[in-house]
Amino acid sequence: MDHDPFRWGRPSDATYGAYNTAIANASAHGSSANSSEYPKMNTQQPIVTGTSVIAMKFRDGIIIAADNLGSYGSLARFTEVERLFPVGENAVVGVSGDISDLQEVGRLLEQLETETSYDYDGHSLRAPHIHEYLQKVFYARRSKMDPLWNSVVVGGLEDGKPFLKYVDLLGVTYSSPTIATGFGAHLAIPLLRKVVFKEEDVESIDEATARKAIEECMKVLYYRDARSLDKYSLITITKEKGVVFEKNLKSENQSWRFAKDIKGYGTQVV
Amino acid sequence: MTSVGTGYDLSNSVFSPDGRNFQVEYASKAVENGGTSIGIKCQDGVVLAVEKIVTSKLLVPNKNNRIQTVGKHIGVVYSGMLPDGRNLVSKCRGEYQTYMSQYKEPITVPYLIDRIGGFLQAYTCYNSVRPFGVTTIIGGIDESGPHLYMLEPSGTYWGYHGAATGKGRQSAKNELEKLDMATLSAKDAVKEAARIIYLAHEDNKDKDFEIEITWCSKSETNGTHQFVPEDLLQEAKEYAEAKLNEESDDDETMSD
Amino acid sequence: MYGRLTSNQRNAEELSSYQKKIIQIDDHMGIALAGLAPDARVLSNFLREKAMNQRMIFNRPLSVEKAADLLASKAQKNTQGFGSRPYGVGLLVVGYDETGAHLFEFQPSGQSLEYFGCAIGARSQAGRTYLERNFDEYKTSTSEELIVHGLKALRETLQQDKELNSKNTSVAVATKDGFKIYDDEEVQQWLDKLDTLGNARDDQDDNDDNNNDDGDDDDDSAPKKEEEEVKDEDKMETD
């Protein structure tokens, strides 16, 4: 690497030859005037991001939560971002990852909903259909090498039973009684699995227990995920009450006493 | 129509010597015998209603809907050639979608009408197409409040407080004129709409019919276009029947 | 508990072989045609594509109503513009979806309507008359009885000297288990339940006694095309 302050970060000319400025123009594809020797380039990384979405099944339905932060790198840039989308009559889509792509997903879902409402055939748009659709969208985009940079959790009810399934920017999907995206996959999943480990356990968990577990996870995520916020939205879907959307929830009873014991960062002397 | 058979009525793009486009006039003829459609703009919304003539008892009741939705906030009903009407609605939906993808907000009703009006007009200009055989009533709510328009095959459109088209339009219009739209609540408008459709059906009495009513109201449907709930529809029908009987009783006593 | 639907129709006969007139669209849906068979094939390919799309994108069967609407919208465009002719075929679209059994009639004008029972094609008025006359029975009929009703309606539409036989009659049934076509000897079981196979009846009202006169299966060669469908919507039964 070149350590000259004006050329810092670039490969050193001595080792790699002169820096090719065409790289900077690579994404301006399609115009023949720009005779870039690089092929078309699309999104290489997310810009403004939302962190984890966490969700779990319980006896009568599902519960899902996501905080309201849009981070610009490590900067907590936007604090009012809604990352949960209720769709149709009893489904919700929780989105993490790039916020501009999240907005595009939101528009796709709205269009889908509008088009569904045009038909009077009694065929409602339910969670499995929404999940299947999103999977096709994500996979089609990744196959164009232009992914929507998100991982998504779709929750709802199907045939009166809880439905929870994941899909991400590659079009990968899986289903599980507990699902979390991003940092939550590391921090929240072990905690949620203490409550529900296998599909069979879902039957024995009621809404209050599930909610407590989710709230606890949101708090732990706020403690340990530096791209998170203690303000979040939460949706529960049950047969009885349908979709219940709660906004501006706050992680309560925080205790930061553990922080003083954490070593290895900042200015502290180890 | 004195010029019928002179050849000027065969093509869209040719005027007759007295300055008429017969194709458009014939399209309007297609409308005149269709089931009656009406629209009412009331205090905080619009109500659309249509008389569905039942042509066979093998038809499944309460299916084969006639009123359609564009976006979430606009309703469309029409009299005349039903397939043309469906085509027009899919045009409206296309306009809605295009507007949505460009501006990321729902299309306003006046703008939609203007686009569709222009579109209909284009179908009167070319000999490669025929005009739409429907008169369409479009109602909806946008940020500037409720709107009601009626579009004719020629592409002409006007805004209305109460609009009627189809076979029973004349008697429907007479009744609409008597309503005080400015103070009419959405629920009352639904009932009046039912009454007017029942009344208009008198012109077509030998045939069975169903009634279909939708509404779009700030207070009742949060600005979205929906079918009225079953109990309200039932209430409206009963109201309409009662009123109709009342009136025919009056007629009898008057003539005595 | 289950709902079921039956439909049946007959093939035109063309010299030695008969034109098949029922086309399967998807596991749960099929169409019957009256008119130009090539046009019907174009439309059935179109519908198959739409049905496959619905399975691909949403992993669910295409709703029958949506199928009929798609056909109608496609056909309407051919009636308004220059440079194309309207489709020369009427269709009956039948299927069993999330909301039960459905039967739609599609016309080249771009009209599509949902019926309990319908007949299209040559002399279909006679079939419709039969269906209307016996309308009240469908709701309580079993699937088997419904097929017999369909065949009787079909019989009404025959030319004087023609008869139903297993070569010129096809039956298709849509139930929650899917759409199935019965051809040739498979339909004999229901033909056996008819008192007569021709329509030269002096209106002796339909005894359901199984007078089997499947005697003469004469193979006359005048082309015929009729389709009939009877439908019994969402009949709930406890077995």
PDB file of C-alpha atoms in Angstrom, chain A residues 112 119-121 123-124 126 129 132-133 136, chain C residues 56-60 63 65-66 97-99:
ATOM      1  CA  LEU A 112     -48.544  -6.492  -4.867  1.00  0.00           C
ATOM      2  CA  ASP A 119     -59.492  -9.430  -7.893  1.00  0.00           C
ATOM      3  CA  TYR A 120     -62.706 -10.361  -6.174  1.00  0.00           C
ATOM      4  CA  ASP A 121     -61.901 -14.059  -6.270  1.00  0.00           C
ATOM      5  CA  HIS A 123     -57.832 -15.425  -2.889  1.00  0.00           C
ATOM      6  CA  SER A 124     -56.065 -13.413  -0.240  1.00  0.00           C
ATOM      7  CA  ARG A 126     -50.922 -14.524   2.732  1.00  0.00           C
ATOM      8  CA  HIS A 129     -47.272 -16.223  -1.049  1.00  0.00           C
ATOM      9  CA  GLU A 132     -42.396 -17.008  -2.307  1.00  0.00           C
ATOM     10  CA  TYR A 133     -42.739 -13.780  -4.249  1.00  0.00           C
ATOM     11  CA  LYS A 136     -38.241 -14.838  -6.614  1.00  0.00           C
TER      12      LYS A 136
ATOM     13  CA  MET C  56     -43.781 -20.155  -9.984  1.00  0.00           C
ATOM     14  CA  ILE C  57     -44.137 -16.751  -8.345  1.00  0.00           C
ATOM     15  CA  PHE C  58     -46.614 -17.420  -5.557  1.00  0.00           C
ATOM     16  CA  ASN C  59     -46.563 -21.200  -5.271  1.00  0.00           C
ATOM     17  CA  ARG C  60     -50.303 -21.448  -5.569  1.00  0.00           C
ATOM     18  CA  SER C  63     -57.745 -18.794  -9.315  1.00  0.00           C
ATOM     19  CA  GLU C  65     -61.916 -16.315 -11.786  1.00  0.00           C
ATOM     20  CA  LYS C  66     -58.575 -14.748 -12.527  1.00  0.00           C
ATOM     21  CA  ASP C  97     -59.465 -23.496  -6.208  1.00  0.00           C
ATOM     22  CA  GLU C  98     -59.152 -22.076  -2.695  1.00  0.00           C
ATOM     23  CA  THR C  99     -62.734 -20.878  -2.763  1.00  0.00           C
TER      24      THR C  99
END
